[in-house]
């Protein structure tokens, strides 16, 4: 059974008996709408499994805290924009849908890589950060500026 353990007017965080949590969109939102604004409870110099990378050497613990329960998907419906500090809908999202984002869109190298079970036909399998993505995946997804900068640096180094 799942119970609501956190959230706000637009997001419900549900947790099941195994302790697995997911964040659902509580109210339907349209493509490009802002689902939430976020800030930092704390800024760290190194990533951990809860942080979101916002710059070359900045990793934040999210405020409000319940945003940390937004899981990864290889077919995400929201984007964490770390310049505007807003979570933006990538498409129309119905009330009750789980919100998910593509972790490598913010993370260069993840503290805990994992084998993705998102079930998408486009699932990439191992998720370890933008540094480990192939050219195909880099074409397919949107990334934040600090990730685009690292990709450009890497290209320049290889040239
Ligand atoms: Zn996946």
Short mmCIF file of C-alpha atoms and ligand atoms in Angstrom, two decimals:
data_model
loop_
_atom_site.label_atom_id
_atom_site.label_comp_id
_atom_site.label_asym_id
_atom_site.label_seq_id
_atom_site.Cartn_x
_atom_site.Cartn_y
_atom_site.Cartn_z
CA UNK A 1 0.00 0.00 0.00
CA UNK A 2 1.14 3.52 -0.76
CA UNK A 3 0.60 6.42 1.60
CA UNK A 4 1.17 10.13 1.09
CA UNK A 5 4.15 11.20 3.17
CA UNK A 6 4.99 14.69 1.86
CA UNK A 7 4.29 17.22 -0.85
CA UNK A 8 2.45 20.44 -1.46
CA UNK A 9 -0.54 21.62 -3.50
CA UNK A 10 1.07 20.51 -6.78
CA UNK A 11 3.10 17.46 -5.76
CA UNK A 12 2.21 14.36 -3.75
CA UNK A 13 5.00 12.14 -2.42
CA UNK A 14 3.82 8.55 -1.95
CA UNK A 15 5.74 5.81 -0.16
CA UNK A 16 5.05 2.09 -0.29
CA UNK A 17 5.67 -0.61 2.30
CA UNK A 18 9.17 -1.23 0.91
CA UNK A 19 10.11 2.40 1.58
CA UNK A 20 10.17 3.27 -2.12
CA UNK A 21 9.02 6.86 -2.67
CA UNK A 22 7.78 8.59 -5.79
CA UNK A 23 6.49 12.06 -6.52
CA UNK A 24 3.22 12.49 -8.38
CA UNK A 25 1.87 15.59 -10.07
CA UNK A 26 -1.20 16.50 -8.00
CA UNK A 27 -2.75 18.94 -10.46
CA UNK A 28 -2.57 18.59 -14.25
CA UNK A 29 -0.02 20.95 -15.82
CA UNK A 30 0.74 21.90 -19.41
CA UNK A 31 3.97 21.63 -21.37
CA UNK A 32 6.53 24.34 -20.43
CA UNK A 33 4.64 25.21 -17.23
CA UNK A 34 6.58 25.51 -13.99
CA UNK A 35 5.77 22.66 -11.63
CA UNK A 36 7.88 24.02 -8.78
CA UNK A 37 10.64 26.43 -7.90
CA UNK A 38 13.54 25.07 -5.94
CA UNK A 39 16.47 26.27 -3.92
CA UNK A 40 19.25 24.85 -1.80
CA UNK A 41 18.86 23.68 1.78
CA UNK A 42 22.59 23.17 1.68
CA UNK A 43 25.33 23.38 -0.96
CA UNK A 44 28.00 20.69 -1.07
CA UNK A 45 31.28 20.46 -3.01
CA UNK A 46 30.82 16.78 -3.85
CA UNK A 47 27.72 14.89 -4.98
CA UNK A 48 25.81 12.35 -2.94
CA UNK A 49 22.74 10.30 -3.85
CA UNK A 50 20.37 13.12 -2.88
CA UNK A 51 22.10 16.12 -4.42
CA UNK A 52 21.36 17.93 -7.67
CA UNK A 53 24.33 19.43 -9.49
CA UNK A 54 23.87 23.14 -10.27
CA UNK A 55 27.40 24.13 -11.35
CA UNK A 56 30.88 22.71 -11.96
CA UNK A 57 31.47 22.20 -8.24
CA UNK A 58 28.12 22.86 -6.62
CA UNK A 59 25.72 20.16 -5.53
CA UNK A 60 22.59 21.16 -3.67
CA UNK A 61 20.27 19.45 -1.27
CA UNK A 62 16.86 20.50 -2.53
CA UNK A 63 14.46 22.86 -0.88
CA UNK A 64 11.63 22.12 -0.52
CA UNK A 65 12.94 18.77 0.61
CA UNK A 66 10.14 16.65 -0.94
CA UNK A 67 11.49 17.44 -4.42
CA UNK A 68 14.30 14.96 -3.75
CA UNK A 69 11.77 12.16 -4.32
CA UNK A 70 11.47 12.89 -8.04
CA UNK A 71 12.89 9.73 -9.58
CA UNK A 72 14.89 9.25 -12.76
CA UNK A 73 13.40 8.12 -16.06
CA UNK A 74 14.94 7.77 -19.50
CA UNK A 75 11.61 9.18 -20.77
CA UNK A 76 11.28 12.12 -18.37
CA UNK A 77 8.32 14.48 -18.12
CA UNK A 78 10.02 17.28 -16.17
CA UNK A 79 13.33 19.14 -16.43
CA UNK A 80 15.27 20.64 -13.53
CA UNK A 81 16.45 23.98 -14.91
CA UNK A 82 19.38 24.87 -12.65
CA UNK A 83 19.75 28.34 -14.17
CA UNK A 84 16.16 29.42 -13.50
CA UNK A 85 15.91 27.11 -10.47
CA UNK A 86 12.59 25.83 -11.74
CA UNK A 87 11.15 22.41 -12.52
CA UNK A 88 9.53 22.65 -15.93
CA UNK A 89 7.08 20.27 -17.62
CA UNK A 90 8.52 18.75 -20.80
CA UNK A 91 5.03 17.80 -21.96
CA UNK A 92 1.44 17.94 -20.69
CA UNK A 93 1.21 15.95 -17.47
CA UNK A 94 -2.05 14.60 -16.06
CA UNK A 95 -2.91 14.72 -12.38
CA UNK A 96 -1.71 11.50 -10.73
CA UNK A 97 1.18 10.88 -13.13
CA UNK A 98 4.57 10.29 -11.59
CA UNK A 99 7.02 13.11 -12.30
CA UNK A 100 10.44 12.01 -13.41
CA UNK A 101 13.56 13.70 -14.66
CA UNK A 102 16.63 12.58 -16.54
CA UNK A 103 19.39 12.57 -13.91
CA UNK A 104 22.26 13.16 -16.37
CA UNK A 105 20.57 16.45 -17.36
CA UNK A 106 22.05 17.86 -14.13
CA UNK A 107 24.70 15.28 -13.12
CA UNK A 108 28.11 15.00 -14.79
CA UNK A 109 29.33 12.06 -12.70
CA UNK A 110 26.91 10.45 -10.30
CA UNK A 111 27.80 9.37 -6.80
CA UNK A 112 25.73 6.20 -7.23
CA UNK A 113 25.39 4.84 -10.74
CA UNK A 114 22.51 2.40 -11.14
CA UNK A 115 20.84 0.08 -13.62
CA UNK A 116 17.68 1.85 -14.73
CA UNK A 117 14.39 -0.02 -14.60
CA UNK A 118 12.22 2.81 -15.95
CA UNK A 119 10.63 0.48 -18.48
CA UNK A 120 10.84 2.99 -21.34
CA UNK A 121 11.55 1.55 -24.78
CA UNK A 122 14.25 4.23 -24.89
CA UNK A 123 15.81 3.08 -21.58
CA UNK A 124 19.58 3.59 -21.54
CA UNK A 125 20.25 0.90 -18.92
CA UNK A 126 23.21 2.03 -16.83
CA UNK A 127 22.80 5.60 -15.56
CA UNK A 128 26.06 7.13 -14.32
CA UNK A 129 25.93 10.80 -15.35
CA UNK A 130 26.30 12.82 -18.54
CA UNK A 131 30.01 11.97 -18.77
CA UNK A 132 29.10 8.35 -19.61
CA UNK A 133 26.42 9.00 -22.26
CA UNK A 134 26.97 8.07 -25.88
CA UNK A 135 26.55 10.52 -28.77
CA UNK A 136 23.01 9.28 -29.43
CA UNK A 137 21.83 10.04 -25.92
CA UNK A 138 23.58 13.41 -25.94
CA UNK A 139 21.54 14.32 -29.03
CA UNK A 140 18.25 13.16 -27.57
CA UNK A 141 18.09 14.98 -24.24
CA UNK A 142 18.14 18.52 -22.88
CA UNK A 143 21.00 19.39 -20.51
CA UNK A 144 21.80 22.22 -18.16
CA UNK A 145 24.46 24.79 -18.96
CA UNK A 146 27.12 23.36 -16.61
CA UNK A 147 26.79 19.99 -18.40
CA UNK A 148 26.91 21.60 -21.85
CA UNK A 149 30.06 23.46 -20.75
CA UNK A 150 31.73 20.21 -19.68
CA UNK A 151 30.79 18.56 -22.96
CA UNK A 152 32.28 21.50 -24.88
CA UNK A 153 35.46 21.32 -22.78
CA UNK A 154 35.78 17.61 -23.50
CA UNK A 155 35.39 18.22 -27.24
CA UNK A 156 38.03 20.95 -27.11
CA UNK A 157 40.44 18.64 -25.25
CA UNK A 158 39.96 15.89 -27.82
CA UNK A 159 40.59 18.23 -30.75
ZN1 LIG B 1 15.63 3.94 -18.07
#
